[in-house]
């Protein structure tokens, strides 16, 4: 069962965890920068930049939480929606600029797969081994599941017209733009529910897009934040965001040489490696929350990310592509990517709709993830 | 929550709404006829004939309800199943006779899409904005959802054998006939449940195919019928049916010139334009019922139509095709149409299975409809 | 509702039914052997061998149940998982050795289809006509449904990479082996839950893979076993297993000539004929249990078989293929087989998730089975 989060015991500005995080962030970022400017060791650069990215993503996440807590309830949800996937957005933007279209598409899909199958699966396994069968709000789960399925289906329409050779072939750019507008409109329409939920926790309005007050508090407690004053929160957010921008560029720069050295293809790199690095935050937080038997919040944190990626990041990237010199970018995913997306959305809905989780269900999710990843090993 | 429908307050033979409807029907029908015989203004003919068709469909619907009320409970359900989609059946038959195979197939699919996504979505939006979260019988919803999924899957089998190039290629006509027989058999097997439900409202037998007593009463009240004597009901039904037959022919006659003038392709015309015109009744009634917070009846009225189209109209058209000079007509839909069908059935099941609806869910359904329609803009 | 099974009234070692079964088994086996060695009447050999196989499968099933009852609770579940599909495994192995790859793949798929659609459908029809609407544990149903969907999706991954022409083409053998390992790992991970459930019936651990104590007892009662001593159980199991091995070889030997004589193609033979023969046990037991209003056990017995086939038989066949001289065997199913699998898994989940069954739902399942089988009539 889910317990109400209590006030954090620490009253310091920076908790011990915060200090460790800041240190890691600074360290890895500096190291990634040194490697980028000074050397050409492809794989090392790639790994260090990836690690720095994961840490910076965690820092961005905490700064956003702290900021939201200071600015008020409504801001928490909106900010988390806007900035929660910031590092991933940078990586995708830089990849697009570098002309790595395959990486962009497989990162978008991989991010959804990683959350829905791998991270949710690991969270279920950890929580199940520790607490046996866990329960969570089936109603909120259903809402998230429906949003995910809709986002996945709409996202797959350009790919379907292309691979099924309908007369829409040749117009994929236009169709991708249309589809992007529809998805952004859906996202915008979901914000009122978000606002209502974050300002009035008693209003049982299931918000599929953004964290609500209780979830944010639970996350904060699980991660043992300190109490950050407003200035510190804004400052660290800006620094972390700037750092993420730089490190993303170094990461994308090192990506192609690294995967050539390792003999991995672009699609697998985006689908598995980049996606997991970019979602390290949800991974850690989700497992922490399940381990603390707060399955409700865990499911929300893990499931909101792929919905946001599908409804905001994919459309924004499509619409902004001409600005990044990739005016012909379309949302035409390869058929295998579409199949992977649909499979994972289907399984997610089945697993979440009953409001219960067992460690075995978690194993099953991870098994499907491994099988899908294996299918992309060769491209 | 759903309230029990009360007795209609009006005791007149023709209520004010009835008079308006009869006037509109007569007017549009005459205008459509004049335009058909006197002019060649393609688009105008098409639009007026379409409007006349929608109004006549509404009149047929009311006459059937009134007739059922006079003849008894069992008749209500059977008649509505048989005649509820009459105008659409005429359009499809005339299109088939005119050799417009693509229009026939996309009208069948479009009718299902329009009800399951667009009309249900609009009803959810209207009802949700007015009454907040609405509830309806999850059990009946699940029954309807299962029937829809089964009908869609069986309907897609000929298309799958064709597009997947199985050895069944070349035998699509035979397979389509087999599949049609199976679907009509299923429909026939559902009639006992219909009869039991319409004669004994206490029997909680979920009838997926036809309206039950309470739903019929709710519809009548929402539409504010007068009390039609048996003779009037039969007479108006015959007149409306005859009118629908004529207007359907004028509609199909004007279809090809109109879409050529407007630059729309056959598939989009059938999928969106013809389908919406033919389902204007469910549209209006469904929204009325949701606005009156009678979500139970609304969901039934809206969801029964696509199930009937799939289980009766598609098979009847296939079996009767040789009589209309189209002996080679098959149920081989284009792969994109099958994808659209499967998507909408899936989403409908997810939306209905929880027995609740919000205005946002309605927006999501409409968003998917728009994205799918956009994919067919070019053909 | 489900009633608790009572102690069997017969206290004889061999009940009347047991004697009939043993007689039939011996008779058909001997006849099949005589026909195999003495004649070349293809169709007759095939039919008699098929009948012998079905009877021997039933005998193996009862011997396993009796053995489990003697050896203890934990053994019941494990033994049933391991040996329940033994005759089918023999047929598949001999077909593989004879180079009938298409038969192997379509038998695997057909076994799943037969259970999920035809047998479950017939059970629902019989039970529904006799007892009206029946209820069963939705929770266990959901667990089984999820396992089935996962197994089907993982099983379809090699086929998808091949038919979608991804770069994995050419590596199907490796991918099939990987996927087989993943599925066997999942199966192994499910055994703890099986053990816990069979040793402690109070532990409401839904075991998707093997029968629990109560189910085994219900089956025994429905089939009216006698009380077999340990020695008799082991002896009859060994004899039946040996007989099944021989008859399987005769069955496969007669298969190709028979289907050529009858003009049936390999795929249809495997999908429908072999699959139904190999699952005659589940058929009989499932219908018996539904007729006795024990829907809970019926659903478990019928649904566990396809899950086991997907998670154990398909992988074992793939891994052992080199030993049978078919080192290039892959799990690449034809696209139409994959479509059939996915359809049936989807419908099964919808039908089972609400925890209720009606005779009409049963008709719908059978209708889908007929439509799918019709699609494979030509290959």
XYZ file of N, CA, C and O in Angstrom, chain A residues 88-217:
520
model
N 17.439 14.809 -22.522
C 17.114 13.961 -23.668
C 16.786 14.811 -24.894
O 17.164 14.481 -26.020
N 16.087 15.923 -24.662
C 15.744 16.825 -25.756
C 17.006 17.387 -26.395
O 17.110 17.491 -27.621
N 18.007 17.736 -25.561
C 19.271 18.247 -26.101
C 19.943 17.206 -26.979
O 20.399 17.487 -28.080
N 20.017 15.972 -26.467
C 20.682 14.916 -27.234
C 19.997 14.717 -28.576
O 20.637 14.618 -29.619
N 18.660 14.691 -28.551
C 17.914 14.497 -29.790
C 18.151 15.658 -30.753
O 18.350 15.456 -31.953
N 18.155 16.897 -30.216
C 18.355 18.065 -31.072
C 19.737 18.037 -31.715
O 19.884 18.276 -32.912
N 20.769 17.727 -30.916
C 22.120 17.693 -31.467
C 22.295 16.555 -32.468
O 23.001 16.681 -33.462
N 21.643 15.425 -32.185
C 21.723 14.313 -33.131
C 21.091 14.699 -34.461
O 21.614 14.388 -35.535
N 19.958 15.409 -34.360
C 19.274 15.836 -35.581
C 20.174 16.785 -36.371
O 20.306 16.665 -37.590
N 20.811 17.702 -35.631
C 21.693 18.676 -36.279
C 22.857 17.958 -36.955
O 23.318 18.371 -38.017
N 23.322 16.885 -36.338
C 24.451 16.142 -36.905
C 23.984 15.178 -38.006
O 24.796 14.416 -38.540
N 22.691 15.214 -38.306
C 22.201 14.384 -39.400
C 22.001 12.925 -39.036
O 21.833 12.064 -39.905
N 22.018 12.603 -37.730
C 21.853 11.208 -37.303
C 20.357 10.907 -37.124
O 19.893 10.667 -36.007
N 19.611 10.898 -38.244
C 18.160 10.708 -38.173
C 17.769 9.408 -37.485
O 16.820 9.371 -36.701
N 18.519 8.324 -37.809
C 18.181 7.035 -37.212
C 18.305 7.062 -35.700
O 17.503 6.457 -34.991
N 19.349 7.762 -35.223
C 19.534 7.842 -33.778
C 18.374 8.607 -33.149
O 17.865 8.227 -32.095
N 17.950 9.681 -33.793
C 16.848 10.483 -33.258
C 15.604 9.623 -33.102
O 14.985 9.567 -32.030
N 15.229 8.925 -34.166
C 13.999 8.134 -34.114
C 14.113 6.989 -33.118
O 13.177 6.722 -32.354
N 15.263 6.304 -33.122
C 15.362 5.162 -32.205
C 15.516 5.632 -30.762
O 15.149 4.895 -29.844
N 16.034 6.861 -30.536
C 16.092 7.374 -29.171
C 14.692 7.675 -28.666
O 14.361 7.366 -27.514
N 13.854 8.256 -29.528
C 12.479 8.541 -29.128
C 11.775 7.245 -28.750
O 11.160 7.123 -27.690
N 11.886 6.247 -29.639
C 11.227 4.969 -29.361
C 11.865 4.279 -28.161
O 11.181 3.750 -27.282
N 13.209 4.310 -28.118
C 13.916 3.644 -27.040
C 13.583 4.215 -25.679
O 13.534 3.489 -24.691
N 13.367 5.531 -25.628
C 13.010 6.153 -24.370
C 11.673 5.604 -23.876
O 11.509 5.284 -22.693
N 10.724 5.455 -24.788
C 9.427 4.905 -24.417
C 9.575 3.445 -23.987
O 9.065 3.033 -22.933
N 10.312 2.659 -24.768
C 10.506 1.246 -24.426
C 11.194 1.089 -23.079
O 10.813 0.241 -22.268
N 12.260 1.909 -22.874
C 13.047 1.763 -21.657
C 12.169 1.987 -20.422
O 12.235 1.227 -19.457
N 11.329 3.022 -20.468
C 10.494 3.291 -19.310
C 9.419 2.245 -19.115
O 9.228 1.706 -18.025
N 8.727 1.951 -20.210
C 7.543 1.099 -20.109
C 7.897 -0.347 -19.807
O 7.156 -1.042 -19.120
N 9.031 -0.826 -20.320
C 9.386 -2.227 -20.110
C 10.521 -2.410 -19.106
O 10.369 -3.071 -18.091
N 11.671 -1.787 -19.398
C 12.845 -2.071 -18.584
C 12.737 -1.474 -17.187
O 12.905 -2.169 -16.181
N 12.455 -0.166 -17.121
C 12.465 0.516 -15.832
C 11.276 0.078 -14.981
O 11.414 -0.227 -13.792
N 10.095 0.022 -15.594
C 8.920 -0.448 -14.854
C 9.150 -1.880 -14.388
O 8.830 -2.256 -13.263
N 9.775 -2.689 -15.259
C 10.057 -4.084 -14.908
C 11.014 -4.177 -13.733
O 10.783 -4.953 -12.792
N 12.112 -3.410 -13.794
C 13.072 -3.443 -12.694
C 12.426 -2.964 -11.395
O 12.671 -3.528 -10.323
N 11.591 -1.925 -11.500
C 10.914 -1.421 -10.305
C 9.998 -2.502 -9.721
O 9.968 -2.713 -8.502
N 9.254 -3.192 -10.601
C 8.367 -4.253 -10.119
C 9.169 -5.377 -9.464
O 8.757 -5.942 -8.452
N 10.321 -5.724 -10.059
C 11.121 -6.817 -9.500
C 11.624 -6.436 -8.113
O 11.476 -7.192 -7.145
N 12.233 -5.236 -8.013
C 12.779 -4.801 -6.729
C 11.673 -4.717 -5.676
O 11.790 -5.250 -4.573
N 10.579 -4.048 -6.043
C 9.481 -3.895 -5.095
C 8.842 -5.218 -4.732
O 8.493 -5.461 -3.586
N 8.703 -6.098 -5.743
C 8.061 -7.378 -5.492
C 8.889 -8.286 -4.611
O 8.369 -8.974 -3.736
N 10.207 -8.296 -4.851
C 11.061 -9.138 -4.016
C 11.060 -8.646 -2.573
O 11.189 -9.424 -1.638
N 10.891 -7.320 -2.412
C 10.969 -6.754 -1.072
C 9.623 -6.773 -0.357
O 9.540 -7.039 0.833
N 8.542 -6.494 -1.106
C 7.251 -6.319 -0.457
C 6.162 -7.270 -0.951
O 5.008 -7.116 -0.574
N 6.523 -8.221 -1.766
C 5.488 -9.118 -2.284
C 4.605 -8.381 -3.276
O 5.042 -7.463 -3.934
N 3.347 -8.759 -3.350
C 2.451 -8.133 -4.313
C 2.155 -6.694 -3.887
O 1.840 -6.440 -2.738
N 2.309 -5.760 -4.806
C 2.061 -4.364 -4.475
C 0.851 -3.842 -5.233
O 0.568 -4.262 -6.345
N 0.168 -2.907 -4.610
C -1.013 -2.318 -5.246
C -0.765 -0.866 -5.598
O 0.024 -0.199 -4.949
N -1.445 -0.402 -6.643
C -1.413 1.015 -6.965
C -2.759 1.382 -7.578
O -3.563 0.519 -7.904
N -2.972 2.680 -7.700
C -4.270 3.161 -8.150
C -4.543 2.704 -9.574
O -3.900 3.151 -10.513
N -5.506 1.785 -9.722
C -5.825 1.289 -11.062
C -6.381 2.401 -11.934
O -6.159 2.434 -13.141
N -7.091 3.342 -11.306
C -7.711 4.409 -12.081
C -6.661 5.291 -12.741
O -6.721 5.565 -13.931
N -5.660 5.712 -11.955
C -4.606 6.547 -12.540
C -3.795 5.738 -13.545
O -3.376 6.248 -14.578
N -3.623 4.459 -13.216
C -2.885 3.603 -14.144
C -3.588 3.532 -15.489
O -2.962 3.608 -16.538
N -4.923 3.390 -15.438
C -5.674 3.279 -16.693
C -5.556 4.562 -17.512
O -5.449 4.513 -18.730
N -5.621 5.687 -16.796
C -5.505 6.962 -17.483
C -4.157 7.076 -18.192
O -4.093 7.437 -19.366
N -3.075 6.734 -17.484
C -1.746 6.769 -18.090
C -1.651 5.789 -19.253
O -1.089 6.099 -20.307
N -2.219 4.595 -19.060
C -2.165 3.585 -20.113
C -2.867 4.049 -21.375
O -2.368 3.874 -22.481
N -4.034 4.648 -21.210
C -4.787 5.134 -22.372
C -3.992 6.206 -23.114
O -3.900 6.185 -24.350
N -3.413 7.151 -22.363
C -2.624 8.202 -22.991
C -1.452 7.618 -23.759
O -1.140 8.062 -24.867
N -0.802 6.611 -23.153
C 0.341 6.011 -23.827
C -0.078 5.345 -25.126
O 0.559 5.528 -26.174
N -1.162 4.563 -25.064
C -1.629 3.868 -26.274
C -1.980 4.877 -27.359
O -1.604 4.723 -28.525
N -2.714 5.935 -27.003
C -3.091 6.942 -27.994
C -1.867 7.603 -28.591
O -1.770 7.762 -29.813
N -0.914 7.988 -27.722
C 0.287 8.642 -28.223
C 1.031 7.727 -29.181
O 1.467 8.148 -30.250
N 1.159 6.445 -28.811
C 1.868 5.489 -29.655
C 1.165 5.311 -30.993
O 1.794 5.276 -32.048
N -0.169 5.188 -30.961
C -0.915 4.976 -32.210
C -0.786 6.181 -33.136
O -0.504 6.033 -34.324
N -0.981 7.394 -32.578
C -0.882 8.589 -33.409
C 0.531 8.706 -33.971
O 0.742 9.049 -35.136
N 1.528 8.401 -33.129
C 2.931 8.481 -33.539
C 3.234 7.516 -34.677
O 4.132 7.751 -35.482
N 2.474 6.414 -34.758
C 2.791 5.397 -35.753
C 2.115 5.632 -37.088
O 2.382 4.922 -38.057
N 1.251 6.640 -37.172
C 0.492 6.832 -38.411
C 1.370 7.192 -39.604
O 1.215 6.593 -40.683
N 2.334 8.145 -39.476
C 3.189 8.406 -40.636
C 3.955 7.158 -41.084
O 4.079 6.892 -42.278
N 4.437 6.374 -40.105
C 5.184 5.167 -40.458
C 4.304 4.189 -41.215
O 4.738 3.548 -42.172
N 3.028 4.076 -40.795
C 2.122 3.147 -41.457
C 1.864 3.562 -42.896
O 1.928 2.741 -43.811
N 1.591 4.861 -43.122
C 1.316 5.282 -44.492
C 2.530 5.018 -45.385
O 2.383 4.666 -46.540
N 3.727 5.182 -44.810
C 4.913 4.984 -45.619
C 5.158 3.511 -45.921
O 5.373 3.123 -47.065
N 5.122 2.659 -44.884
C 5.467 1.264 -45.121
C 4.343 0.506 -45.816
O 4.580 -0.522 -46.443
N 3.111 0.972 -45.710
C 2.013 0.297 -46.406
C 1.809 0.881 -47.805
O 0.855 0.536 -48.495
N 2.730 1.819 -48.169
C 2.711 2.370 -49.528
C 1.347 2.926 -49.926
O 0.831 2.637 -51.000
N 0.755 3.684 -49.025
C -0.503 4.344 -49.380
C -0.185 5.558 -50.234
O 0.969 5.975 -50.313
N -1.193 6.136 -50.877
C -0.930 7.329 -51.692
C -0.349 8.496 -50.900
O 0.108 9.476 -51.490
N -0.332 8.379 -49.559
C 0.251 9.471 -48.775
C 1.771 9.480 -48.887
O 2.427 10.411 -48.411
N 2.328 8.440 -49.502
C 3.779 8.395 -49.683
C 4.233 9.622 -50.452
O 3.669 9.967 -51.481
N 5.277 10.256 -49.974
C 5.742 11.455 -50.638
C 5.284 12.690 -49.880
O 5.773 13.782 -50.075
N 4.309 12.499 -48.996
C 3.797 13.624 -48.213
C 4.081 13.406 -46.725
O 3.395 13.957 -45.880
N 5.095 12.582 -46.422
C 5.330 12.237 -45.021
C 5.666 13.463 -44.167
O 5.295 13.504 -43.002
N 6.371 14.428 -44.747
C 6.728 15.625 -43.974
C 5.455 16.344 -43.528
O 5.288 16.687 -42.352
N 4.522 16.553 -44.492
C 3.274 17.240 -44.161
C 2.483 16.466 -43.114
O 1.972 17.036 -42.140
N 2.389 15.151 -43.332
C 1.622 14.333 -42.391
C 2.265 14.354 -41.011
O 1.586 14.415 -39.989
N 3.621 14.324 -40.969
C 4.313 14.368 -39.675
C 4.014 15.676 -38.952
O 3.816 15.702 -37.741
N 3.987 16.775 -39.711
C 3.693 18.067 -39.088
C 2.264 18.082 -38.558
O 2.003 18.495 -37.419
N 1.320 17.567 -39.356
C -0.082 17.509 -38.922
C -0.204 16.703 -37.638
O -0.845 17.125 -36.668
N 0.415 15.523 -37.656
C 0.359 14.642 -36.493
C 0.994 15.311 -35.274
O 0.492 15.195 -34.148
N 2.085 16.040 -35.481
C 2.739 16.728 -34.374
C 1.825 17.781 -33.774
O 1.742 17.931 -32.553
N 1.139 18.510 -34.637
C 0.222 19.541 -34.139
C -0.889 18.898 -33.312
O -1.233 19.384 -32.228
N -1.427 17.783 -33.803
C -2.483 17.089 -33.060
C -1.988 16.668 -31.684
O -2.672 16.851 -30.672
N -0.762 16.131 -31.624
C -0.253 15.662 -30.339
C 0.028 16.811 -29.374
O -0.260 16.710 -28.172
N 0.573 17.911 -29.898
C 0.818 19.053 -29.016
C -0.509 19.627 -28.519
O -0.624 20.078 -27.378
N -1.525 19.611 -29.392
C -2.843 20.094 -28.973
C -3.378 19.225 -27.835
O -3.898 19.737 -26.838
N -3.241 17.906 -27.966
C -3.679 16.992 -26.905
C -2.952 17.296 -25.603
O -3.545 17.326 -24.529
N -1.629 17.539 -25.731
C -0.851 17.835 -24.540
C -1.354 19.114 -23.886
O -1.529 19.187 -22.675
N -1.596 20.148 -24.717
C -2.080 21.406 -24.177
C -3.427 21.214 -23.476
O -3.673 21.777 -22.407
N -4.290 20.390 -24.074
C -5.608 20.153 -23.478
C -5.509 19.405 -22.160
O -6.434 19.423 -21.355
N -4.359 18.715 -21.920
C -4.248 17.963 -20.678
C -3.775 18.835 -19.532
O -3.847 18.427 -18.372
N -3.310 20.048 -19.853
C -2.748 20.890 -18.801
C -3.774 21.361 -17.766
O -3.454 21.412 -16.583
N -5.002 21.722 -18.171
C -5.992 22.108 -17.145
C -6.149 21.049 -16.060
O -6.189 21.373 -14.880
N -6.217 19.782 -16.463
C -6.335 18.705 -15.473
C -5.106 18.696 -14.574
O -5.204 18.465 -13.368
N -3.941 18.949 -15.167
C -2.705 18.999 -14.404
C -2.784 20.118 -13.362
O -2.495 19.916 -12.191
N -3.195 21.293 -13.819
C -3.277 22.426 -12.905
C -4.248 22.148 -11.776
O -3.956 22.367 -10.615
N -5.449 21.597 -12.151
C -6.444 21.351 -11.132
C -5.924 20.361 -10.102
O -6.142 20.495 -8.909
N -5.168 19.341 -10.583
C -4.716 18.304 -9.673
C -3.616 18.822 -8.763
O -3.525 18.419 -7.624
N -2.767 19.690 -9.312
C -1.657 20.131 -8.484
C -2.084 21.194 -7.484
O -1.436 21.402 -6.480
N -3.186 21.913 -7.771
C -3.622 22.935 -6.816
C -4.625 22.386 -5.817
O -4.787 22.932 -4.744
N -5.295 21.309 -6.152
C -6.308 20.784 -5.243
C -6.208 19.275 -5.201
O -6.849 18.578 -5.981
N -5.358 18.764 -4.298
C -5.128 17.318 -4.275
C -6.402 16.520 -4.043
O -6.471 15.345 -4.378
N -7.409 17.177 -3.459
C -8.654 16.454 -3.216
C -9.402 16.194 -4.508
O -10.208 15.281 -4.603
N -9.114 17.012 -5.507
C -9.791 16.806 -6.787
C -9.193 15.586 -7.451
O -8.047 15.593 -7.869
N -9.960 14.517 -7.505
C -9.404 13.278 -8.045
C -9.418 13.305 -9.570
O -10.112 12.540 -10.219
N -8.651 14.250 -10.058
C -8.525 14.330 -11.506
C -7.222 13.664 -11.893
O -6.152 14.124 -11.523
N -7.310 12.576 -12.590
C -6.098 11.852 -12.960
C -5.341 12.646 -14.016
O -5.852 12.924 -15.088
N -4.134 13.049 -13.650
C -3.347 13.805 -14.624
C -2.298 12.896 -15.237
O -1.419 12.400 -14.547
N -2.411 12.643 -16.502
C -1.474 11.707 -17.102
C -0.143 12.338 -17.473
O 0.783 11.651 -17.851
N -0.073 13.628 -17.391
C 1.092 14.258 -17.987
C 2.107 14.729 -16.958
O 3.291 14.659 -17.183
N 1.646 15.220 -15.833
C 2.604 15.832 -14.925
C 2.420 15.315 -13.511
O 1.359 14.854 -13.121
N 3.469 15.422 -12.774
C 3.434 14.992 -11.382
C 2.504 15.866 -10.564
O 2.429 17.054 -10.744
N 1.817 15.227 -9.629
C 0.989 16.018 -8.730
C 1.738 16.255 -7.436
O 2.841 15.751 -7.247
N 1.139 17.025 -6.533
C 1.768 17.404 -5.269
C 2.321 16.206 -4.499
O 3.470 16.186 -4.088
N 1.450 15.215 -4.281
C 1.852 14.080 -3.462
C 3.021 13.327 -4.075
O 3.953 12.922 -3.380
N 2.943 13.123 -5.414
C 4.013 12.390 -6.066
C 5.323 13.154 -5.925
O 6.371 12.593 -5.613
N 5.246 14.471 -6.155
C 6.464 15.266 -6.049
C 7.052 15.152 -4.640
O 8.268 14.998 -4.469
N 6.173 15.195 -3.627
C 6.644 15.083 -2.247
C 7.267 13.723 -1.987
O 8.306 13.601 -1.337
